[in-house]
Amino acid sequence: MTSRLSVRLARLLNMVPYLIANPGISAAEAAADLGVTTKQLMSDLNQLWMCGLPGYGPGDLIDLSFSEESIEVTFSAGMDRPLRLTSTEATALLVALRSIVDMPGMVDPSAAYAAIAKLEAAITGAAPAPSVLPGAEPPVEPPEVATVRAALADGRALRLVYYSASRDEVAERVVDPIRIVLVDDNSYLQAWCRQAEGVRLFRFDRIEGATELDEPAAPPRDATDRAAGLDLFQDDPSVPLARLLIRAEHAWVLDQYPMHRVRTNPDGGLEATMRFATLDWMARLLLGFGSGVTALGPPELVAAVRDRSTAALAAYAEAGLTESGI
Protein backbone atom coordinates (compact mmCIF):
# COMPACT_ATOMS: atom_id res chain seq x y z
CA MET A 1 0.00 0.00 0.00
CA THR A 2 1.38 3.41 -0.89
CA SER A 3 1.98 5.94 1.90
CA ARG A 4 -0.70 8.19 0.41
CA LEU A 5 -3.32 5.44 0.55
CA SER A 6 -2.30 4.37 4.07
CA VAL A 7 -2.68 7.95 5.31
CA ARG A 8 -6.16 8.15 3.81
CA LEU A 9 -7.12 4.78 5.28
CA ALA A 10 -6.06 5.90 8.76
CA ARG A 11 -8.07 9.11 8.33
CA LEU A 12 -11.18 7.21 7.20
CA LEU A 13 -10.96 4.75 10.11
CA ASN A 14 -10.82 7.59 12.64
CA MET A 15 -13.28 9.89 10.89
CA VAL A 16 -16.43 8.09 12.07
CA PRO A 17 -15.73 8.38 15.84
CA TYR A 18 -14.61 11.97 15.26
CA LEU A 19 -17.91 12.84 13.53
CA ILE A 20 -19.92 11.03 16.23
CA ALA A 21 -18.15 13.18 18.84
CA ASN A 22 -18.91 16.32 16.80
CA PRO A 23 -22.47 15.92 15.53
CA GLY A 24 -23.65 18.57 13.09
CA ILE A 25 -20.16 19.93 12.45
CA SER A 26 -19.72 21.82 9.18
CA ALA A 27 -17.57 20.46 6.39
CA ALA A 28 -15.19 23.43 6.63
CA GLU A 29 -14.64 22.91 10.39
CA ALA A 30 -14.16 19.17 10.03
CA ALA A 31 -11.71 19.62 7.14
CA ALA A 32 -9.67 22.08 9.20
CA ASP A 33 -9.53 19.69 12.18
CA LEU A 34 -8.58 16.73 10.00
CA GLY A 35 -5.97 18.65 8.02
CA VAL A 36 -7.56 18.21 4.59
CA THR A 37 -9.37 20.39 2.09
CA THR A 38 -13.16 20.53 2.05
CA LYS A 39 -13.09 18.83 -1.36
CA GLN A 40 -11.01 15.95 0.04
CA LEU A 41 -13.32 15.65 3.05
CA MET A 42 -16.41 15.33 0.85
CA SER A 43 -14.61 12.66 -1.18
CA ASP A 44 -13.79 10.79 2.04
CA LEU A 45 -17.41 10.95 3.18
CA ASN A 46 -18.57 9.48 -0.10
CA GLN A 47 -15.98 6.73 0.32
CA LEU A 48 -17.26 5.93 3.82
CA TRP A 49 -20.63 4.98 2.32
CA MET A 50 -18.83 1.99 0.80
CA CYS A 51 -17.35 0.84 4.13
CA GLY A 52 -18.90 -1.36 6.79
CA LEU A 53 -19.47 -4.92 7.92
CA PRO A 54 -19.35 -8.13 5.83
CA GLY A 55 -22.52 -8.60 3.87
CA TYR A 56 -22.30 -5.03 2.60
CA GLY A 57 -26.06 -4.62 2.42
CA PRO A 58 -28.52 -2.29 4.15
CA GLY A 59 -27.73 -2.23 7.85
CA ASP A 60 -24.13 -3.29 7.22
CA LEU A 61 -22.58 -0.19 5.65
CA ILE A 62 -21.82 3.09 7.39
CA ASP A 63 -24.61 5.57 6.87
CA LEU A 64 -24.22 9.34 6.93
CA SER A 65 -26.18 12.48 6.28
CA PHE A 66 -23.94 15.27 5.13
CA SER A 67 -23.70 18.55 3.31
CA GLU A 68 -21.26 21.43 3.51
CA GLU A 69 -23.34 22.88 6.38
CA SER A 70 -23.73 19.78 8.55
CA ILE A 71 -22.43 16.22 8.89
CA GLU A 72 -24.21 13.48 10.89
CA VAL A 73 -23.41 9.79 11.30
CA THR A 74 -26.67 7.82 11.37
CA PHE A 75 -25.09 4.34 11.53
CA SER A 76 -21.51 3.69 12.61
CA ALA A 77 -21.24 -0.06 11.82
CA GLY A 78 -19.46 -0.47 15.14
CA MET A 79 -16.72 2.06 14.43
CA ASP A 80 -17.57 4.16 17.49
CA ARG A 81 -14.10 4.53 18.97
CA PRO A 82 -10.81 5.71 17.42
CA LEU A 83 -8.16 3.15 16.66
CA ARG A 84 -5.75 2.57 19.51
CA LEU A 85 -2.00 2.53 19.18
CA THR A 86 -0.14 -0.71 19.70
CA SER A 87 2.58 -0.64 22.34
CA THR A 88 5.21 -0.57 19.58
CA GLU A 89 3.50 2.35 17.82
CA ALA A 90 3.07 4.25 21.09
CA THR A 91 6.73 3.71 22.00
CA ALA A 92 7.90 4.90 18.58
CA LEU A 93 5.73 8.00 18.87
CA LEU A 94 7.03 8.66 22.38
CA VAL A 95 10.65 8.42 21.22
CA ALA A 96 9.93 10.77 18.31
CA LEU A 97 8.25 13.32 20.59
CA ARG A 98 11.11 13.23 23.09
CA SER A 99 13.63 13.71 20.29
CA ILE A 100 12.06 16.97 19.09
CA VAL A 101 10.52 18.47 22.22
CA ASP A 102 13.73 20.33 23.12
CA MET A 103 14.33 21.57 19.58
CA PRO A 104 13.05 25.15 19.44
CA GLY A 105 10.17 25.83 17.10
CA MET A 106 9.37 22.22 16.22
CA VAL A 107 6.45 21.80 18.64
CA ASP A 108 4.66 23.65 21.43
CA PRO A 109 6.60 22.34 24.50
CA SER A 110 3.61 22.36 26.87
CA ALA A 111 1.45 20.43 24.38
CA ALA A 112 4.30 18.00 23.69
CA TYR A 113 4.90 17.28 27.39
CA ALA A 114 1.16 16.70 27.90
CA ALA A 115 1.15 14.26 24.97
CA ILE A 116 4.22 12.49 26.37
CA ALA A 117 2.51 12.06 29.74
CA LYS A 118 -0.59 10.55 28.10
CA LEU A 119 1.48 8.21 25.94
CA GLU A 120 3.49 7.02 28.95
CA ALA A 121 0.25 6.39 30.80
CA ALA A 122 -1.16 4.44 27.84
CA ILE A 123 1.97 2.29 27.65
CA THR A 124 2.22 1.56 31.39
CA GLY A 125 -1.49 1.50 32.14
CA ALA A 126 -1.00 4.00 34.99
CA ALA A 127 -2.79 7.28 35.52
CA PRO A 128 -1.36 10.15 33.42
CA ALA A 129 1.61 11.74 35.15
CA PRO A 130 2.06 15.49 35.35
CA SER A 131 3.65 16.90 32.21
CA VAL A 132 6.41 18.42 34.34
CA LEU A 133 8.00 17.42 37.62
CA PRO A 134 6.25 18.61 40.82
CA GLY A 135 7.47 22.06 41.81
CA ALA A 136 8.99 22.69 38.39
CA GLU A 137 7.80 25.45 36.11
CA PRO A 138 5.85 24.33 33.04
CA PRO A 139 8.02 24.42 29.92
CA VAL A 140 7.82 27.80 28.21
CA GLU A 141 9.40 28.40 24.83
CA PRO A 142 11.41 31.61 24.31
CA PRO A 143 9.22 34.54 23.20
CA GLU A 144 10.98 34.90 19.85
CA VAL A 145 10.35 31.22 19.08
CA ALA A 146 6.67 31.53 20.05
CA THR A 147 6.40 34.63 17.85
CA VAL A 148 7.85 32.80 14.84
CA ARG A 149 5.46 29.87 15.26
CA ALA A 150 2.51 32.24 15.68
CA ALA A 151 3.44 34.25 12.57
CA LEU A 152 3.75 31.06 10.56
CA ALA A 153 0.31 29.92 11.73
CA ASP A 154 -1.20 33.37 11.04
CA GLY A 155 0.47 33.68 7.62
CA ARG A 156 2.20 36.93 8.63
CA ALA A 157 5.59 38.39 7.74
CA LEU A 158 8.31 38.66 10.38
CA ARG A 159 11.06 41.07 11.35
CA LEU A 160 13.97 39.03 12.75
CA VAL A 161 17.02 40.05 14.72
CA TYR A 162 19.41 37.33 13.64
CA TYR A 163 23.00 36.35 14.35
CA SER A 164 24.81 35.12 11.25
CA ALA A 165 27.71 32.87 12.24
CA SER A 166 29.42 33.06 8.85
CA ARG A 167 29.31 36.87 8.89
CA ASP A 168 29.86 37.18 12.65
CA GLU A 169 27.23 39.89 12.89
CA VAL A 170 23.72 40.57 14.13
CA ALA A 171 21.35 42.12 11.61
CA GLU A 172 17.65 42.72 11.05
CA ARG A 173 15.84 40.84 8.30
CA VAL A 174 12.25 41.04 7.10
CA VAL A 175 11.15 37.59 5.99
CA ASP A 176 8.10 35.74 4.71
CA PRO A 177 7.85 32.46 6.69
CA ILE A 178 7.34 29.26 4.70
CA ARG A 179 7.74 26.36 7.14
CA ILE A 180 9.80 24.98 10.03
CA VAL A 181 12.31 22.28 9.08
CA LEU A 182 14.79 19.99 10.80
CA VAL A 183 18.22 19.78 9.17
CA ASP A 184 21.24 18.00 10.66
CA ASP A 185 19.75 17.93 14.19
CA ASN A 186 18.99 21.67 14.22
CA SER A 187 15.62 23.36 13.75
CA TYR A 188 15.28 26.19 11.25
CA LEU A 189 12.71 28.64 9.98
CA GLN A 190 12.61 28.34 6.20
CA ALA A 191 11.62 31.76 4.84
CA TRP A 192 11.89 34.12 1.91
CA CYS A 193 14.41 36.79 2.88
CA ARG A 194 13.42 40.10 1.32
CA GLN A 195 16.90 41.50 1.78
CA ALA A 196 18.67 38.60 0.03
CA GLU A 197 15.75 38.03 -2.36
CA GLY A 198 15.98 34.29 -1.86
CA VAL A 199 14.96 31.41 0.39
CA ARG A 200 17.09 31.19 3.53
CA LEU A 201 17.21 29.02 6.64
CA PHE A 202 17.27 30.81 10.00
CA ARG A 203 18.47 28.64 12.86
CA PHE A 204 16.19 29.06 15.84
CA ASP A 205 18.93 29.29 18.45
CA ARG A 206 20.41 32.24 16.53
CA ILE A 207 17.18 34.24 16.37
CA GLU A 208 17.65 36.96 18.99
CA GLY A 209 14.35 38.74 18.41
CA ALA A 210 11.19 38.39 16.34
CA THR A 211 8.26 40.70 15.64
CA GLU A 212 5.14 39.64 13.79
CA LEU A 213 4.26 42.28 11.20
CA ASP A 214 0.78 43.44 10.29
CA GLU A 215 1.10 42.26 6.71
CA PRO A 216 0.60 38.86 5.09
CA ALA A 217 3.56 36.66 4.26
CA ALA A 218 3.94 36.56 0.49
CA PRO A 219 6.86 34.34 -0.58
CA PRO A 220 7.15 33.78 -4.35
CA ARG A 221 5.33 30.66 -5.51
CA ASP A 222 8.50 28.80 -6.49
CA ALA A 223 10.03 29.59 -3.09
CA THR A 224 7.50 27.38 -1.30
CA ASP A 225 8.87 24.20 -2.87
CA ARG A 226 10.00 21.90 -0.05
CA ALA A 227 13.53 21.57 -1.44
CA ALA A 228 14.02 25.32 -1.90
CA GLY A 229 16.78 26.75 0.27
CA LEU A 230 17.45 23.51 2.17
CA ASP A 231 21.10 23.57 1.14
CA LEU A 232 22.62 25.37 4.11
CA PHE A 233 25.83 26.08 2.26
CA GLN A 234 24.71 27.67 -0.96
CA ASP A 235 27.56 29.31 -2.85
CA ASP A 236 27.31 33.08 -2.92
CA PRO A 237 29.93 34.53 -5.27
CA SER A 238 29.75 37.84 -3.42
CA VAL A 239 31.18 36.18 -0.28
CA PRO A 240 34.96 35.41 -0.11
CA LEU A 241 36.02 31.77 -0.49
CA ALA A 242 38.70 30.25 1.74
CA ARG A 243 40.83 27.33 0.52
CA LEU A 244 41.83 25.02 3.36
CA LEU A 245 44.11 22.04 4.01
CA ILE A 246 42.70 19.77 6.71
CA ARG A 247 44.78 17.08 8.39
CA ALA A 248 43.28 13.59 8.37
CA GLU A 249 42.66 13.56 12.14
CA HIS A 250 40.70 16.82 11.83
CA ALA A 251 38.32 15.55 9.11
CA TRP A 252 35.46 15.98 11.61
CA VAL A 253 35.41 19.74 10.91
CA LEU A 254 33.71 18.97 7.58
CA ASP A 255 30.67 17.82 9.55
CA GLN A 256 30.64 20.83 11.85
CA TYR A 257 31.21 23.74 9.46
CA PRO A 258 29.87 24.74 6.01
CA MET A 259 32.80 23.33 4.05
CA HIS A 260 32.90 21.67 0.64
CA ARG A 261 35.42 18.87 0.12
CA VAL A 262 37.55 19.38 -3.00
CA ARG A 263 39.92 16.42 -2.89
CA THR A 264 41.59 13.85 -0.64
CA ASN A 265 45.40 13.80 -0.65
CA PRO A 266 47.52 10.61 -0.58
CA ASP A 267 48.39 11.19 3.11
CA GLY A 268 44.70 11.28 4.06
CA GLY A 269 44.59 15.05 4.34
CA LEU A 270 41.69 16.92 2.77
CA GLU A 271 41.43 20.07 0.73
CA ALA A 272 38.19 22.01 1.14
CA THR A 273 36.61 25.41 0.61
CA MET A 274 34.46 27.53 2.88
CA ARG A 275 32.64 30.81 2.36
CA PHE A 276 33.23 33.54 4.95
CA ALA A 277 32.09 37.13 5.36
CA THR A 278 34.71 38.77 7.58
CA LEU A 279 38.46 38.14 7.51
CA ASP A 280 38.75 38.65 11.26
CA TRP A 281 36.15 35.95 12.07
CA MET A 282 37.66 33.41 9.65
CA ALA A 283 41.16 33.97 10.99
CA ARG A 284 39.97 33.43 14.57
CA LEU A 285 38.18 30.24 13.54
CA LEU A 286 41.27 28.77 11.86
CA LEU A 287 43.54 29.65 14.79
CA GLY A 288 41.23 27.62 17.01
CA PHE A 289 42.09 24.50 14.99
CA GLY A 290 45.84 24.93 15.61
CA SER A 291 47.87 22.91 13.12
CA GLY A 292 44.83 20.82 12.19
CA VAL A 293 43.63 23.25 9.50
CA THR A 294 45.87 25.43 7.32
CA ALA A 295 44.75 28.34 5.17
CA LEU A 296 45.91 28.01 1.55
CA GLY A 297 44.14 31.11 0.26
CA PRO A 298 43.17 33.77 -0.42
CA PRO A 299 46.46 35.59 0.34
CA GLU A 300 44.85 38.07 2.73
CA LEU A 301 43.49 35.22 4.86
CA VAL A 302 46.88 33.47 4.93
CA ALA A 303 48.49 36.74 6.01
CA ALA A 304 45.85 37.38 8.68
CA VAL A 305 46.33 33.92 10.21
CA ARG A 306 50.13 34.29 10.10
CA ASP A 307 50.04 37.75 11.73
CA ARG A 308 47.68 36.61 14.47
CA SER A 309 49.82 33.53 15.15
CA THR A 310 52.97 35.65 15.39
CA ALA A 311 51.24 38.10 17.74
CA ALA A 312 49.96 35.25 19.94
CA LEU A 313 53.43 33.68 20.21
CA ALA A 314 54.93 37.05 21.07
CA ALA A 315 52.34 37.54 23.82
CA TYR A 316 53.13 34.10 25.26
CA ALA A 317 56.87 34.88 25.23
CA GLU A 318 56.32 38.24 26.92
CA ALA A 319 54.30 36.53 29.65
CA GLY A 320 56.99 33.89 30.13
CA LEU A 321 54.70 31.16 28.83
CA THR A 322 57.12 29.67 26.34
CA GLU A 323 57.06 25.95 25.67
CA SER A 324 59.67 25.34 28.38
CA GLY A 325 57.92 27.61 30.87
CA ILE A 326 54.38 26.26 30.65
XYZ file of C-alpha atoms in Angstrom:
326
model
C 0.000 0.000 0.000
C 1.383 3.415 -0.885
C 1.984 5.944 1.902
C -0.701 8.194 0.414
C -3.319 5.442 0.554
C -2.296 4.371 4.067
C -2.677 7.953 5.308
C -6.165 8.149 3.809
C -7.124 4.779 5.283
C -6.063 5.900 8.758
C -8.065 9.109 8.327
C -11.182 7.207 7.201
C -10.957 4.755 10.106
C -10.819 7.589 12.636
C -13.280 9.887 10.889
C -16.433 8.092 12.072
C -15.731 8.380 15.844
C -14.609 11.970 15.258
C -17.913 12.837 13.535
C -19.915 11.034 16.230
C -18.145 13.179 18.840
C -18.906 16.324 16.804
C -22.473 15.922 15.528
C -23.652 18.571 13.088
C -20.161 19.934 12.449
C -19.724 21.822 9.179
C -17.569 20.456 6.388
C -15.190 23.428 6.635
C -14.638 22.910 10.394
C -14.157 19.168 10.028
C -11.714 19.617 7.144
C -9.666 22.081 9.201
C -9.533 19.695 12.185
C -8.579 16.730 10.004
C -5.972 18.649 8.020
C -7.556 18.213 4.595
C -9.373 20.390 2.091
C -13.159 20.534 2.050
C -13.092 18.830 -1.356
C -11.010 15.951 0.040
C -13.316 15.647 3.046
C -16.405 15.335 0.855
C -14.606 12.662 -1.182
C -13.786 10.790 2.042
C -17.407 10.953 3.185
C -18.566 9.482 -0.101
C -15.977 6.731 0.323
C -17.264 5.929 3.824
C -20.632 4.984 2.315
C -18.830 1.986 0.800
C -17.346 0.837 4.131
C -18.899 -1.362 6.785
C -19.475 -4.921 7.917
C -19.349 -8.128 5.834
C -22.524 -8.603 3.867
C -22.302 -5.031 2.604
C -26.061 -4.623 2.420
C -28.516 -2.288 4.146
C -27.726 -2.225 7.855
C -24.131 -3.290 7.218
C -22.578 -0.194 5.653
C -21.819 3.087 7.394
C -24.609 5.570 6.865
C -24.217 9.339 6.930
C -26.179 12.476 6.282
C -23.937 15.271 5.128
C -23.698 18.550 3.306
C -21.258 21.434 3.510
C -23.344 22.878 6.382
C -23.725 19.779 8.554
C -22.430 16.223 8.888
C -24.205 13.482 10.888
C -23.413 9.785 11.297
C -26.673 7.815 11.374
C -25.091 4.336 11.525
C -21.510 3.693 12.614
C -21.241 -0.058 11.822
C -19.459 -0.465 15.140
C -16.716 2.063 14.426
C -17.571 4.162 17.485
C -14.104 4.528 18.971
C -10.815 5.712 17.423
C -8.161 3.147 16.663
C -5.748 2.568 19.514
C -2.003 2.530 19.181
C -0.143 -0.709 19.695
C 2.582 -0.639 22.342
C 5.206 -0.569 19.576
C 3.500 2.348 17.819
C 3.075 4.250 21.093
C 6.731 3.713 22.004
C 7.895 4.895 18.578
C 5.730 8.001 18.868
C 7.028 8.655 22.377
C 10.649 8.418 21.221
C 9.926 10.767 18.309
C 8.248 13.319 20.589
C 11.105 13.234 23.090
C 13.627 13.706 20.294
C 12.061 16.972 19.086
C 10.524 18.473 22.218
C 13.733 20.327 23.122
C 14.330 21.575 19.579
C 13.054 25.155 19.440
C 10.173 25.826 17.104
C 9.368 22.223 16.220
C 6.445 21.798 18.640
C 4.659 23.651 21.430
C 6.596 22.340 24.498
C 3.606 22.361 26.866
C 1.453 20.426 24.382
C 4.297 17.997 23.685
C 4.896 17.283 27.387
C 1.163 16.702 27.898
C 1.148 14.260 24.974
C 4.225 12.495 26.369
C 2.506 12.061 29.740
C -0.586 10.553 28.098
C 1.483 8.208 25.942
C 3.487 7.018 28.947
C 0.245 6.386 30.804
C -1.161 4.442 27.844
C 1.974 2.293 27.646
C 2.224 1.564 31.395
C -1.488 1.504 32.144
C -0.995 4.000 34.986
C -2.787 7.278 35.520
C -1.360 10.145 33.424
C 1.612 11.738 35.154
C 2.059 15.494 35.352
C 3.651 16.898 32.207
C 6.414 18.419 34.336
C 8.003 17.417 37.625
C 6.254 18.607 40.819
C 7.471 22.064 41.807
C 8.987 22.691 38.386
C 7.796 25.445 36.114
C 5.850 24.327 33.039
C 8.016 24.421 29.916
C 7.816 27.798 28.209
C 9.404 28.397 24.829
C 11.411 31.610 24.310
C 9.218 34.542 23.199
C 10.979 34.900 19.854
C 10.346 31.218 19.076
C 6.674 31.532 20.048
C 6.397 34.633 17.846
C 7.850 32.805 14.843
C 5.464 29.869 15.261
C 2.509 32.242 15.682
C 3.437 34.248 12.574
C 3.749 31.059 10.558
C 0.310 29.920 11.733
C -1.195 33.367 11.040
C 0.466 33.677 7.622
C 2.195 36.928 8.635
C 5.587 38.388 7.744
C 8.305 38.663 10.383
C 11.065 41.071 11.351
C 13.965 39.032 12.745
C 17.019 40.049 14.715
C 19.405 37.325 13.637
C 23.004 36.349 14.354
C 24.811 35.122 11.250
C 27.712 32.869 12.243
C 29.415 33.064 8.847
C 29.312 36.871 8.889
C 29.861 37.179 12.655
C 27.229 39.895 12.888
C 23.724 40.565 14.128
C 21.350 42.116 11.611
C 17.650 42.721 11.046
C 15.838 40.837 8.298
C 12.245 41.043 7.099
C 11.149 37.588 5.993
C 8.099 35.738 4.708
C 7.852 32.458 6.689
C 7.342 29.264 4.701
C 7.737 26.364 7.142
C 9.802 24.975 10.025
C 12.305 22.275 9.083
C 14.787 19.986 10.801
C 18.219 19.783 9.167
C 21.238 17.998 10.663
C 19.745 17.933 14.189
C 18.990 21.671 14.217
C 15.622 23.362 13.746
C 15.278 26.194 11.252
C 12.707 28.642 9.976
C 12.608 28.343 6.200
C 11.621 31.756 4.841
C 11.887 34.117 1.909
C 14.405 36.792 2.883
C 13.416 40.100 1.323
C 16.904 41.499 1.779
C 18.672 38.603 0.032
C 15.746 38.028 -2.361
C 15.984 34.288 -1.859
C 14.960 31.406 0.389
C 17.088 31.194 3.526
C 17.214 29.022 6.644
C 17.270 30.809 10.003
C 18.471 28.636 12.862
C 16.186 29.059 15.841
C 18.931 29.293 18.447
C 20.409 32.240 16.529
C 17.182 34.243 16.366
C 17.647 36.957 18.995
C 14.354 38.742 18.413
C 11.189 38.386 16.345
C 8.260 40.698 15.645
C 5.138 39.639 13.788
C 4.261 42.280 11.201
C 0.777 43.438 10.290
C 1.097 42.263 6.708
C 0.599 38.859 5.089
C 3.557 36.657 4.255
C 3.942 36.556 0.488
C 6.859 34.340 -0.577
C 7.155 33.778 -4.350
C 5.327 30.662 -5.511
C 8.505 28.797 -6.489
C 10.028 29.592 -3.086
C 7.503 27.380 -1.299
C 8.874 24.198 -2.867
C 10.003 21.902 -0.045
C 13.530 21.565 -1.442
C 14.022 25.323 -1.903
C 16.775 26.748 0.268
C 17.446 23.511 2.168
C 21.100 23.574 1.137
C 22.617 25.368 4.111
C 25.831 26.082 2.260
C 24.711 27.674 -0.964
C 27.563 29.308 -2.849
C 27.310 33.077 -2.922
C 29.929 34.533 -5.275
C 29.749 37.845 -3.419
C 31.179 36.175 -0.281
C 34.962 35.407 -0.110
C 36.023 31.775 -0.486
C 38.704 30.246 1.743
C 40.830 27.328 0.519
C 41.826 25.023 3.358
C 44.113 22.039 4.008
C 42.697 19.769 6.709
C 44.779 17.076 8.391
C 43.278 13.587 8.367
C 42.663 13.559 12.136
C 40.695 16.817 11.831
C 38.316 15.555 9.113
C 35.458 15.984 11.610
C 35.411 19.742 10.908
C 33.708 18.974 7.583
C 30.668 17.815 9.554
C 30.642 20.830 11.853
C 31.211 23.737 9.463
C 29.873 24.741 6.012
C 32.801 23.334 4.054
C 32.899 21.669 0.640
C 35.419 18.870 0.125
C 37.553 19.381 -2.997
C 39.925 16.419 -2.888
C 41.587 13.854 -0.635
C 45.397 13.803 -0.654
C 47.521 10.607 -0.579
C 48.391 11.190 3.106
C 44.701 11.280 4.060
C 44.589 15.051 4.339
C 41.693 16.919 2.765
C 41.429 20.071 0.728
C 38.187 22.005 1.143
C 36.612 25.405 0.608
C 34.464 27.534 2.876
C 32.641 30.815 2.356
C 33.227 33.537 4.947
C 32.085 37.128 5.358
C 34.715 38.771 7.582
C 38.456 38.139 7.508
C 38.745 38.653 11.259
C 36.154 35.954 12.066
C 37.657 33.410 9.655
C 41.162 33.965 10.990
C 39.970 33.426 14.570
C 38.182 30.242 13.537
C 41.271 28.770 11.857
C 43.536 29.652 14.786
C 41.229 27.617 17.005
C 42.091 24.498 14.990
C 45.836 24.928 15.606
C 47.867 22.913 13.123
C 44.833 20.823 12.193
C 43.627 23.248 9.501
C 45.867 25.427 7.325
C 44.750 28.340 5.174
C 45.909 28.008 1.549
C 44.137 31.107 0.263
C 43.173 33.775 -0.421
C 46.458 35.590 0.342
C 44.852 38.072 2.735
C 43.486 35.218 4.859
C 46.883 33.465 4.927
C 48.495 36.739 6.007
C 45.852 37.383 8.683
C 46.332 33.918 10.207
C 50.130 34.290 10.101
C 50.036 37.745 11.726
C 47.679 36.606 14.473
C 49.819 33.532 15.151
C 52.973 35.655 15.393
C 51.241 38.100 17.743
C 49.965 35.254 19.938
C 53.428 33.677 20.206
C 54.928 37.052 21.070
C 52.338 37.541 23.820
C 53.128 34.105 25.256
C 56.868 34.879 25.232
C 56.325 38.240 26.918
C 54.301 36.531 29.651
C 56.992 33.894 30.127
C 54.696 31.158 28.831
C 57.115 29.668 26.335
C 57.064 25.945 25.666
C 59.671 25.341 28.378
C 57.923 27.607 30.874
C 54.385 26.260 30.647
